[in-house]
Amino acid sequence: MNKHPMAVSDEDFKKVELAINDVREEGKTIRTIFEGYYDEEIDIGWEVDAAVDAFSIFSSRWTIEILATLYIAGERRFNEMRKLLRGISSRTLSDKLTKCTETGLVERLVEDGPPVRVTYRLTDHGRDAGRLLGPLVAYMKIKQGRVIRHTIQS
Amino acid sequence: MNKHPMAVSDEDFKKVELAINDVREEGKTIRTIFEGYYDEEIDIGWEVDAAVDAFSIFSSRWTIEILATLYIAGERRFNEMRKLLRGISSRTLSDKLTKCTETGLVERLVEDGPPVRVTYRLTDHGRDAGRLLGPLVAYMKIKQGRVIRHTIQS
DNA sequence: GATATCTAGTGTATAAAATGCACCATAGTG
DNA sequence: CACTATGGTGCATTTTATACACTAGATATC
């Protein structure tokens, strides 16, 4: 678990920046399309409402982190996730995984043993959400200096 | 505040779907690039950690909703936001806006009156985050049937 | 002149959510 | 017999969010 930033090649850094810029543009495009459909003051309430609703399943602590973990790490077992998501209690992880399973983001696979092993994995829906979240996470990582441009040496 | 879904033209619906697909692809690209930089088991912990950290400023209730509101509705005053974000208490809104201002997502503009008027607006950083979040919100809206394809009539 | 309204919040008690830490059963290893 | 590993639960405490009353300065209404 190294603390130093991830240094990527200049080429890859540019690719990531380009991808982020593209997504930003797609975001603008989507916004413009939706804006064409309402009379300012009347429907803003609706759209905010829809957005709040759309996000409500993510907007409690750990939900997005769990999603990101399974997206990055692939399928994992309960105690593996607990190690990766440093700071979460087993109680909370258990509750959140149940909720994520109920909302269809994650699936729970039991291979009965003994010992019984339980694997958590993103559903297709969860994976799509992960991918759509990826650019924002990358943007934040760059903003926070956790991903930096590798300075060429030798 | 109408409850029915937003029906967009077939053309626009396709545009939104295409944009979402593009973003999904960009997400995959970014993922692939980052994956090239680590030796499986060793750095997965780092990346999850970085993602958790990147998201920590969003992952408490209402933060993303506030961001989405200002992104959709543009700059707004305190009580306007309270009306838009139905369900939030003024106490919580006040606290969250303070936090969002501290984290640099939102700026607070005071026009002193009387009556004093305070306007909240996304910073450039906040707007970028909003745009990067847009495709996921659109995806969720479609998933939840809040944005539908307009059936051609007449 | 008293009362209501608008502004943007605060104070405080309560409810809900997250945490720490102990603990469970089953099985395998030394 | 003790210790590990599996995937969690139970419960007390802490943190976070909510409801709801209330503030202050100025204008508007009765």
mmCIF file of C-alpha atoms (C1' of nucleotides) in Angstrom:
data_model
loop_
_atom_site.group_PDB
_atom_site.id
_atom_site.type_symbol
_atom_site.label_atom_id
_atom_site.label_comp_id
_atom_site.label_asym_id
_atom_site.label_seq_id
_atom_site.Cartn_x
_atom_site.Cartn_y
_atom_site.Cartn_z
ATOM 1 C CA MET A 1 0.000 0.000 0.000
ATOM 2 C CA ASN A 2 2.286 2.758 -1.217
ATOM 3 C CA LYS A 3 1.453 6.340 -0.437
ATOM 4 C CA HIS A 4 3.250 8.055 -3.291
ATOM 5 C CA PRO A 5 1.292 9.222 -6.325
ATOM 6 C CA MET A 6 0.978 7.048 -9.403
ATOM 7 C CA ALA A 7 3.278 8.404 -12.096
ATOM 8 C CA VAL A 8 2.053 7.661 -15.588
ATOM 9 C CA SER A 9 3.823 8.326 -18.866
ATOM 10 C CA ASP A 10 3.287 11.649 -20.585
ATOM 11 C CA GLU A 11 1.450 9.835 -23.341
ATOM 12 C CA ASP A 12 -0.918 8.065 -20.986
ATOM 13 C CA PHE A 13 -1.453 11.193 -18.919
ATOM 14 C CA LYS A 14 -2.525 13.018 -22.057
ATOM 15 C CA LYS A 15 -4.839 10.157 -22.984
ATOM 16 C CA VAL A 16 -6.507 10.341 -19.586
ATOM 17 C CA GLU A 17 -6.815 14.122 -19.790
ATOM 18 C CA LEU A 18 -8.310 13.803 -23.258
ATOM 19 C CA ALA A 19 -10.775 11.194 -22.076
ATOM 20 C CA ILE A 20 -11.814 13.439 -19.195
ATOM 21 C CA ASN A 21 -12.251 16.378 -21.545
ATOM 22 C CA ASP A 22 -14.343 14.255 -23.868
ATOM 23 C CA VAL A 23 -16.571 13.215 -21.008
ATOM 24 C CA ARG A 24 -16.907 16.815 -19.927
ATOM 25 C CA GLU A 25 -18.075 17.632 -23.435
ATOM 26 C CA GLU A 26 -20.525 14.736 -23.435
ATOM 27 C CA GLY A 27 -21.809 16.044 -20.125
ATOM 28 C CA LYS A 28 -22.370 19.454 -21.693
ATOM 29 C CA THR A 29 -24.118 17.877 -24.667
ATOM 30 C CA ILE A 30 -26.494 15.924 -22.457
ATOM 31 C CA ARG A 31 -27.202 19.036 -20.405
ATOM 32 C CA THR A 32 -27.969 21.064 -23.530
ATOM 33 C CA ILE A 33 -30.363 18.416 -24.831
ATOM 34 C CA PHE A 34 -32.288 18.223 -21.562
ATOM 35 C CA GLU A 35 -32.409 21.999 -21.271
ATOM 36 C CA GLY A 36 -34.179 22.165 -24.622
ATOM 37 C CA TYR A 37 -37.162 20.402 -23.071
ATOM 38 C CA TYR A 38 -38.372 22.710 -20.403
ATOM 39 C CA ASP A 39 -39.650 26.152 -19.695
ATOM 40 C CA GLU A 40 -37.048 27.391 -17.286
ATOM 41 C CA GLU A 41 -38.693 27.886 -13.929
ATOM 42 C CA ILE A 42 -41.388 25.285 -14.412
ATOM 43 C CA ASP A 43 -39.349 22.150 -14.888
ATOM 44 C CA ILE A 44 -36.141 22.886 -13.054
ATOM 45 C CA GLY A 45 -37.813 21.497 -9.986
ATOM 46 C CA TRP A 46 -38.585 18.306 -11.828
ATOM 47 C CA GLU A 47 -35.061 17.865 -13.063
ATOM 48 C CA VAL A 48 -33.466 18.511 -9.703
ATOM 49 C CA ASP A 49 -35.937 16.083 -8.256
ATOM 50 C CA ALA A 50 -35.064 13.463 -10.846
ATOM 51 C CA ALA A 51 -31.354 13.974 -10.228
ATOM 52 C CA VAL A 52 -31.761 13.731 -6.459
ATOM 53 C CA ASP A 53 -33.757 10.585 -6.988
ATOM 54 C CA ALA A 54 -31.298 9.143 -9.476
ATOM 55 C CA PHE A 55 -28.497 9.648 -7.005
ATOM 56 C CA SER A 56 -30.253 8.674 -3.848
ATOM 57 C CA ILE A 57 -29.022 5.082 -4.075
ATOM 58 C CA PHE A 58 -25.402 6.265 -4.081
ATOM 59 C CA SER A 59 -25.608 9.139 -1.682
ATOM 60 C CA SER A 60 -24.934 7.572 1.624
ATOM 61 C CA ARG A 61 -21.513 6.864 2.975
ATOM 62 C CA TRP A 62 -19.530 3.943 1.513
ATOM 63 C CA THR A 63 -21.911 3.056 -1.298
ATOM 64 C CA ILE A 64 -19.824 4.638 -4.028
ATOM 65 C CA GLU A 65 -16.642 3.429 -2.390
ATOM 66 C CA ILE A 66 -17.932 -0.144 -2.461
ATOM 67 C CA LEU A 67 -18.855 0.276 -6.103
ATOM 68 C CA ALA A 68 -15.426 1.697 -6.908
ATOM 69 C CA THR A 69 -13.713 -1.126 -5.050
ATOM 70 C CA LEU A 70 -15.508 -3.839 -6.926
ATOM 71 C CA TYR A 71 -15.010 -1.938 -10.160
ATOM 72 C CA ILE A 72 -11.259 -1.581 -9.619
ATOM 73 C CA ALA A 73 -10.535 -4.829 -7.846
ATOM 74 C CA GLY A 74 -13.022 -7.087 -9.576
ATOM 75 C CA GLU A 75 -15.013 -9.587 -7.560
ATOM 76 C CA ARG A 76 -13.968 -9.906 -3.950
ATOM 77 C CA ARG A 77 -14.920 -11.702 -0.813
ATOM 78 C CA PHE A 78 -16.263 -10.081 2.321
ATOM 79 C CA ASN A 79 -13.048 -9.887 4.302
ATOM 80 C CA GLU A 80 -11.031 -8.837 1.278
ATOM 81 C CA MET A 81 -13.311 -5.869 0.832
ATOM 82 C CA ARG A 82 -12.988 -5.064 4.474
ATOM 83 C CA LYS A 83 -9.222 -4.876 4.068
ATOM 84 C CA LEU A 84 -9.436 -2.754 0.916
ATOM 85 C CA LEU A 85 -11.996 -0.341 2.314
ATOM 86 C CA ARG A 86 -9.845 0.566 5.245
ATOM 87 C CA GLY A 87 -11.937 2.312 7.865
ATOM 88 C CA ILE A 88 -15.214 0.518 7.313
ATOM 89 C CA SER A 89 -16.556 -1.662 10.083
ATOM 90 C CA SER A 90 -17.751 -5.159 9.302
ATOM 91 C CA ARG A 91 -21.151 -4.136 10.570
ATOM 92 C CA THR A 92 -21.420 -1.267 8.099
ATOM 93 C CA LEU A 93 -19.927 -3.258 5.224
ATOM 94 C CA SER A 94 -22.446 -6.001 5.814
ATOM 95 C CA ASP A 95 -25.357 -3.537 5.866
ATOM 96 C CA LYS A 96 -24.139 -1.662 2.796
ATOM 97 C CA LEU A 97 -23.535 -4.817 0.780
ATOM 98 C CA THR A 98 -27.058 -5.917 1.578
ATOM 99 C CA LYS A 99 -28.380 -2.575 0.361
ATOM 100 C CA CYS A 100 -26.225 -2.665 -2.785
ATOM 101 C CA THR A 101 -27.480 -6.141 -3.516
ATOM 102 C CA GLU A 102 -31.072 -5.019 -3.038
ATOM 103 C CA THR A 103 -30.628 -2.070 -5.380
ATOM 104 C CA GLY A 104 -29.174 -4.346 -8.035
ATOM 105 C CA LEU A 105 -25.679 -2.885 -8.181
ATOM 106 C CA VAL A 106 -23.955 -5.905 -6.669
ATOM 107 C CA GLU A 107 -24.566 -9.633 -6.687
ATOM 108 C CA ARG A 108 -23.776 -12.012 -3.898
ATOM 109 C CA LEU A 109 -22.401 -15.407 -4.858
ATOM 110 C CA VAL A 110 -22.271 -18.171 -2.289
ATOM 111 C CA GLU A 111 -20.030 -21.200 -2.852
ATOM 112 C CA ASP A 112 -20.959 -23.434 -0.025
ATOM 113 C CA GLY A 113 -18.031 -25.033 1.602
ATOM 114 C CA PRO A 114 -17.111 -25.599 4.271
ATOM 115 C CA PRO A 115 -15.845 -23.046 4.670
ATOM 116 C CA VAL A 116 -18.648 -21.133 3.021
ATOM 117 C CA ARG A 117 -17.214 -18.469 0.752
ATOM 118 C CA VAL A 118 -19.207 -15.458 -0.308
ATOM 119 C CA THR A 119 -18.118 -13.411 -3.281
ATOM 120 C CA TYR A 120 -19.443 -10.010 -4.193
ATOM 121 C CA ARG A 121 -19.404 -8.869 -7.791
ATOM 122 C CA LEU A 122 -20.822 -5.944 -9.748
ATOM 123 C CA THR A 123 -23.903 -6.653 -11.807
ATOM 124 C CA ASP A 124 -23.942 -5.307 -15.375
ATOM 125 C CA HIS A 125 -25.780 -2.309 -14.003
ATOM 126 C CA GLY A 126 -23.159 -1.810 -11.326
ATOM 127 C CA ARG A 127 -20.350 -2.109 -13.850
ATOM 128 C CA ASP A 128 -21.981 0.488 -16.107
ATOM 129 C CA ALA A 129 -22.307 2.827 -13.160
ATOM 130 C CA GLY A 130 -18.646 2.198 -12.320
ATOM 131 C CA ARG A 131 -17.549 3.050 -15.823
ATOM 132 C CA LEU A 132 -19.619 6.207 -15.874
ATOM 133 C CA LEU A 133 -18.113 7.156 -12.546
ATOM 134 C CA GLY A 134 -14.559 6.412 -13.684
ATOM 135 C CA PRO A 135 -13.824 9.712 -15.412
ATOM 136 C CA LEU A 136 -14.889 11.727 -12.369
ATOM 137 C CA VAL A 137 -12.725 9.587 -10.118
ATOM 138 C CA ALA A 138 -9.786 10.031 -12.497
ATOM 139 C CA TYR A 139 -10.370 13.787 -12.570
ATOM 140 C CA MET A 140 -10.393 13.928 -8.788
ATOM 141 C CA LYS A 141 -7.249 11.796 -8.567
ATOM 142 C CA ILE A 142 -5.424 14.213 -10.836
ATOM 143 C CA LYS A 143 -6.815 17.223 -8.951
ATOM 144 C CA GLN A 144 -5.563 15.744 -5.706
ATOM 145 C CA GLY A 145 -2.146 14.953 -7.103
ATOM 146 C CA ARG A 146 -2.562 11.221 -6.731
ATOM 147 C CA VAL A 147 -1.974 10.637 -10.423
ATOM 148 C CA ILE A 148 0.863 12.628 -11.890
ATOM 149 C CA ARG A 149 2.706 12.987 -15.152
ATOM 150 C CA HIS A 150 5.882 10.933 -15.115
ATOM 151 C CA THR A 151 8.928 13.147 -15.632
ATOM 152 C CA ILE A 152 11.122 11.518 -18.235
ATOM 153 C CA GLN A 153 14.515 10.537 -16.937
ATOM 154 C CA SER A 154 17.606 8.890 -18.465
ATOM 155 C CA MET B 1 -43.389 20.092 -10.404
ATOM 156 C CA ASN B 2 -44.775 17.471 -12.763
ATOM 157 C CA LYS B 3 -44.349 13.836 -11.900
ATOM 158 C CA HIS B 4 -44.531 12.317 -15.372
ATOM 159 C CA PRO B 5 -41.323 11.330 -17.154
ATOM 160 C CA MET B 6 -39.604 13.672 -19.550
ATOM 161 C CA ALA B 7 -40.293 12.511 -23.091
ATOM 162 C CA VAL B 8 -37.553 13.460 -25.511
ATOM 163 C CA SER B 9 -37.533 13.038 -29.275
ATOM 164 C CA ASP B 10 -36.194 9.838 -30.722
ATOM 165 C CA GLU B 11 -33.280 11.787 -32.142
ATOM 166 C CA ASP B 12 -32.369 13.356 -28.826
ATOM 167 C CA PHE B 13 -32.829 10.100 -26.962
ATOM 168 C CA LYS B 14 -30.368 8.462 -29.335
ATOM 169 C CA LYS B 15 -27.935 11.337 -28.836
ATOM 170 C CA VAL B 16 -28.091 10.920 -25.074
ATOM 171 C CA GLU B 17 -27.657 7.147 -25.353
ATOM 172 C CA LEU B 18 -24.697 7.664 -27.648
ATOM 173 C CA ALA B 19 -23.138 10.151 -25.263
ATOM 174 C CA ILE B 20 -23.570 7.720 -22.369
ATOM 175 C CA ASN B 21 -22.020 4.925 -24.423
ATOM 176 C CA ASP B 22 -19.097 7.152 -25.313
ATOM 177 C CA VAL B 23 -18.545 7.979 -21.672
ATOM 178 C CA ARG B 24 -18.699 4.312 -20.790
ATOM 179 C CA GLU B 25 -15.987 3.694 -23.365
ATOM 180 C CA GLU B 26 -13.879 6.548 -21.992
ATOM 181 C CA GLY B 27 -14.322 5.012 -18.569
ATOM 182 C CA LYS B 28 -13.039 1.702 -19.886
ATOM 183 C CA THR B 29 -10.090 3.420 -21.546
ATOM 184 C CA ILE B 30 -9.097 5.194 -18.352
ATOM 185 C CA ARG B 31 -9.416 1.959 -16.414
ATOM 186 C CA THR B 32 -7.214 0.114 -18.912
ATOM 187 C CA ILE B 33 -4.528 2.798 -18.738
ATOM 188 C CA PHE B 34 -4.413 2.745 -14.954
ATOM 189 C CA GLU B 35 -4.387 -1.037 -14.886
ATOM 190 C CA GLY B 36 -1.228 -1.020 -16.963
ATOM 191 C CA TYR B 37 0.630 0.581 -14.088
ATOM 192 C CA TYR B 38 0.420 -1.893 -11.324
ATOM 193 C CA ASP B 39 1.283 -5.388 -10.325
ATOM 194 C CA GLU B 40 -2.136 -6.737 -9.486
ATOM 195 C CA GLU B 41 -2.268 -7.447 -5.802
ATOM 196 C CA ILE B 42 0.252 -4.833 -4.826
ATOM 197 C CA ASP B 43 -1.376 -1.656 -6.016
ATOM 198 C CA ILE B 44 -5.062 -2.494 -5.978
ATOM 199 C CA GLY B 45 -5.061 -1.330 -2.395
ATOM 200 C CA TRP B 46 -3.530 1.961 -3.449
ATOM 201 C CA GLU B 47 -6.065 2.532 -6.187
ATOM 202 C CA VAL B 48 -9.064 1.702 -4.055
ATOM 203 C CA ASP B 49 -7.623 3.985 -1.443
ATOM 204 C CA ALA B 50 -7.179 6.778 -3.959
ATOM 205 C CA ALA B 51 -10.723 6.298 -5.219
ATOM 206 C CA VAL B 52 -12.170 6.287 -1.724
ATOM 207 C CA ASP B 53 -10.215 9.425 -1.014
ATOM 208 C CA ALA B 54 -11.210 11.077 -4.282
ATOM 209 C CA PHE B 55 -14.833 10.463 -3.482
ATOM 210 C CA SER B 56 -14.798 11.255 0.181
ATOM 211 C CA ILE B 57 -15.816 14.861 -0.401
ATOM 212 C CA PHE B 58 -18.966 13.749 -2.201
ATOM 213 C CA SER B 59 -19.916 10.745 -0.162
ATOM 214 C CA SER B 60 -22.094 12.122 2.523
ATOM 215 C CA ARG B 61 -25.759 12.765 2.130
ATOM 216 C CA TRP B 62 -26.871 15.782 0.067
ATOM 217 C CA THR B 63 -23.465 16.809 -1.231
ATOM 218 C CA ILE B 64 -23.959 15.443 -4.722
ATOM 219 C CA GLU B 65 -27.551 16.583 -4.715
ATOM 220 C CA ILE B 66 -26.451 20.141 -3.959
ATOM 221 C CA LEU B 67 -23.900 19.923 -6.730
ATOM 222 C CA ALA B 68 -26.495 18.607 -9.171
ATOM 223 C CA THR B 69 -28.950 21.324 -8.195
ATOM 224 C CA LEU B 70 -26.526 24.138 -8.814
ATOM 225 C CA TYR B 71 -25.387 22.432 -11.998
ATOM 226 C CA ILE B 72 -28.928 22.100 -13.345
ATOM 227 C CA ALA B 73 -30.486 25.231 -11.944
ATOM 228 C CA GLY B 74 -27.505 27.567 -12.113
ATOM 229 C CA GLU B 75 -26.775 29.911 -9.262
ATOM 230 C CA ARG B 76 -29.424 30.006 -6.595
ATOM 231 C CA ARG B 77 -30.153 31.589 -3.270
ATOM 232 C CA PHE B 78 -30.459 29.755 0.033
ATOM 233 C CA ASN B 79 -34.212 29.447 0.199
ATOM 234 C CA GLU B 80 -34.524 28.630 -3.481
ATOM 235 C CA MET B 81 -32.236 25.668 -2.948
ATOM 236 C CA ARG B 82 -34.254 24.640 0.042
ATOM 237 C CA LYS B 83 -37.357 24.502 -2.111
ATOM 238 C CA LEU B 84 -35.593 22.600 -4.896
ATOM 239 C CA LEU B 85 -33.976 20.077 -2.602
ATOM 240 C CA ARG B 86 -37.242 19.008 -1.102
ATOM 241 C CA GLY B 87 -36.638 17.109 2.108
ATOM 242 C CA ILE B 88 -33.520 18.870 3.276
ATOM 243 C CA SER B 89 -33.684 20.844 6.497
ATOM 244 C CA SER B 90 -32.346 24.384 6.591
ATOM 245 C CA ARG B 91 -29.908 23.273 9.252
ATOM 246 C CA THR B 92 -28.464 20.553 7.047
ATOM 247 C CA LEU B 93 -28.467 22.726 3.930
ATOM 248 C CA SER B 94 -26.581 25.400 5.806
ATOM 249 C CA ASP B 95 -23.988 22.922 7.090
ATOM 250 C CA LYS B 96 -23.570 21.239 3.713
ATOM 251 C CA LEU B 97 -23.202 24.519 1.845
ATOM 252 C CA THR B 98 -20.504 25.536 4.290
ATOM 253 C CA LYS B 99 -18.698 22.256 3.650
ATOM 254 C CA CYS B 100 -19.079 22.552 -0.122
ATOM 255 C CA THR B 101 -17.691 26.068 0.048
ATOM 256 C CA GLU B 102 -14.747 24.877 2.116
ATOM 257 C CA THR B 103 -13.967 22.072 -0.322
ATOM 258 C CA GLY B 104 -14.017 24.534 -3.215
ATOM 259 C CA LEU B 105 -16.982 23.116 -5.095
ATOM 260 C CA VAL B 106 -19.274 26.060 -4.416
ATOM 261 C CA GLU B 107 -18.801 29.775 -3.917
ATOM 262 C CA ARG B 108 -20.902 32.007 -1.704
ATOM 263 C CA LEU B 109 -21.704 35.455 -3.021
ATOM 264 C CA VAL B 110 -23.130 38.049 -0.660
ATOM 265 C CA GLU B 111 -24.908 41.108 -2.051
ATOM 266 C CA ASP B 112 -25.483 43.165 1.016
ATOM 267 C CA GLY B 113 -28.896 44.655 1.193
ATOM 268 C CA PRO B 114 -30.963 45.052 3.125
ATOM 269 C CA PRO B 115 -32.207 42.487 2.718
ATOM 270 C CA VAL B 116 -28.901 40.710 2.447
ATOM 271 C CA ARG B 117 -29.034 38.213 -0.385
ATOM 272 C CA VAL B 118 -26.687 35.268 -0.560
ATOM 273 C CA THR B 119 -26.174 33.418 -3.798
ATOM 274 C CA TYR B 120 -24.508 30.062 -4.176
ATOM 275 C CA ARG B 121 -22.786 29.143 -7.400
ATOM 276 C CA LEU B 122 -20.554 26.328 -8.623
ATOM 277 C CA THR B 123 -16.878 27.113 -8.894
ATOM 278 C CA ASP B 124 -15.097 26.001 -12.075
ATOM 279 C CA HIS B 125 -14.079 22.901 -10.174
ATOM 280 C CA GLY B 126 -17.656 22.278 -9.114
ATOM 281 C CA ARG B 127 -18.904 22.760 -12.654
ATOM 282 C CA ASP B 128 -16.349 20.288 -14.006
ATOM 283 C CA ALA B 129 -17.438 17.767 -11.409
ATOM 284 C CA GLY B 130 -21.057 18.397 -12.399
ATOM 285 C CA ARG B 131 -20.316 17.777 -16.050
ATOM 286 C CA LEU B 132 -18.432 14.586 -15.291
ATOM 287 C CA LEU B 133 -21.336 13.458 -13.159
ATOM 288 C CA GLY B 134 -23.925 14.335 -15.807
ATOM 289 C CA PRO B 135 -23.685 11.164 -17.882
ATOM 290 C CA LEU B 136 -24.170 8.949 -14.836
ATOM 291 C CA VAL B 137 -27.190 10.967 -13.761
ATOM 292 C CA ALA B 138 -28.626 10.727 -17.283
ATOM 293 C CA TYR B 139 -27.997 6.974 -17.304
ATOM 294 C CA MET B 140 -29.791 6.593 -13.993
ATOM 295 C CA LYS B 141 -32.699 8.753 -15.164
ATOM 296 C CA ILE B 142 -33.177 6.525 -18.178
ATOM 297 C CA LYS B 143 -32.814 3.365 -16.052
ATOM 298 C CA GLN B 144 -35.486 4.659 -13.719
ATOM 299 C CA GLY B 145 -37.823 5.603 -16.538
ATOM 300 C CA ARG B 146 -37.705 9.290 -15.769
ATOM 301 C CA VAL B 147 -36.460 10.098 -19.246
ATOM 302 C CA ILE B 148 -38.224 8.257 -22.021
ATOM 303 C CA ARG B 149 -38.271 8.142 -25.793
ATOM 304 C CA HIS B 150 -41.094 10.237 -27.170
ATOM 305 C CA THR B 151 -43.489 8.123 -29.208
ATOM 306 C CA ILE B 152 -44.192 9.923 -32.458
ATOM 307 C CA GLN B 153 -47.810 10.884 -32.879
ATOM 308 C CA SER B 154 -49.885 12.752 -35.517
ATOM 309 C "C1'" DG C 1 -48.750 51.176 15.462
ATOM 310 C "C1'" DA C 2 -49.145 46.120 15.359
ATOM 311 C "C1'" DT C 3 -48.577 42.333 12.530
ATOM 312 C "C1'" DA C 4 -46.865 39.726 8.596
ATOM 313 C "C1'" DT C 5 -43.303 38.746 5.151
ATOM 314 C "C1'" DC C 6 -38.955 38.342 3.188
ATOM 315 C "C1'" DT C 7 -34.089 37.485 3.803
ATOM 316 C "C1'" DA C 8 -30.468 33.710 5.524
ATOM 317 C "C1'" DG C 9 -29.641 31.289 8.516
ATOM 318 C "C1'" DT C 10 -28.863 29.201 14.280
ATOM 319 C "C1'" DG C 11 -30.032 26.353 18.573
ATOM 320 C "C1'" DT C 12 -31.435 22.424 20.343
ATOM 321 C "C1'" DA C 13 -33.656 18.050 21.049
ATOM 322 C "C1'" DT C 14 -34.442 13.867 18.756
ATOM 323 C "C1'" DA C 15 -33.867 10.230 15.231
ATOM 324 C "C1'" DA C 16 -31.083 7.778 12.143
ATOM 325 C "C1'" DA C 17 -26.733 6.079 10.554
ATOM 326 C "C1'" DA C 18 -21.934 4.607 11.263
ATOM 327 C "C1'" DT C 19 -18.359 2.828 14.346
ATOM 328 C "C1'" DG C 20 -15.785 -0.098 17.693
ATOM 329 C "C1'" DC C 21 -15.497 -4.125 19.705
ATOM 330 C "C1'" DA C 22 -16.933 -8.453 21.290
ATOM 331 C "C1'" DC C 23 -18.776 -12.503 19.750
ATOM 332 C "C1'" DC C 24 -20.991 -16.775 16.944
ATOM 333 C "C1'" DA C 25 -20.549 -21.364 14.398
ATOM 334 C "C1'" DT C 26 -18.059 -24.309 11.422
ATOM 335 C "C1'" DA C 27 -13.887 -26.294 9.949
ATOM 336 C "C1'" DG C 28 -8.816 -27.009 9.508
ATOM 337 C "C1'" DT C 29 -3.923 -26.809 11.355
ATOM 338 C "C1'" DG C 30 -0.045 -27.384 14.865
ATOM 339 C "C1'" DC D 1 -6.144 -27.414 23.267
ATOM 340 C "C1'" DA D 2 -5.230 -23.133 21.087
ATOM 341 C "C1'" DC D 3 -5.298 -20.566 16.945
ATOM 342 C "C1'" DT D 4 -6.611 -19.484 12.215
ATOM 343 C "C1'" DA D 5 -9.982 -18.520 8.732
ATOM 344 C "C1'" DT D 6 -14.669 -18.091 6.929
ATOM 345 C "C1'" DG D 7 -18.852 -14.298 6.893
ATOM 346 C "C1'" DG D 8 -21.040 -12.170 9.390
ATOM 347 C "C1'" DT D 9 -24.468 -10.297 14.232
ATOM 348 C "C1'" DG D 10 -25.413 -7.752 18.675
ATOM 349 C "C1'" DC D 11 -25.004 -3.939 21.177
ATOM 350 C "C1'" DA D 12 -23.279 0.372 23.185
ATOM 351 C "C1'" DT D 13 -21.346 4.679 21.715
ATOM 352 C "C1'" DT D 14 -20.418 8.358 18.550
ATOM 353 C "C1'" DT D 15 -21.433 10.961 14.489
ATOM 354 C "C1'" DT D 16 -24.626 12.828 11.263
ATOM 355 C "C1'" DA D 17 -29.190 14.410 9.805
ATOM 356 C "C1'" DT D 18 -33.819 15.953 10.849
ATOM 357 C "C1'" DA D 19 -37.703 18.596 12.770
ATOM 358 C "C1'" DC D 20 -39.050 22.615 14.482
ATOM 359 C "C1'" DA D 21 -38.811 26.769 16.843
ATOM 360 C "C1'" DC D 22 -36.615 31.014 16.591
ATOM 361 C "C1'" DT D 23 -33.421 35.239 15.430
ATOM 362 C "C1'" DA D 24 -32.695 40.035 13.120
ATOM 363 C "C1'" DG D 25 -33.268 43.869 9.984
ATOM 364 C "C1'" DA D 26 -36.195 45.901 6.643
ATOM 365 C "C1'" DT D 27 -40.343 46.482 3.918
ATOM 366 C "C1'" DA D 28 -45.447 45.703 3.253
ATOM 367 C "C1'" DT D 29 -50.121 45.181 4.920
ATOM 368 C "C1'" DC D 30 -54.024 46.091 8.114
#
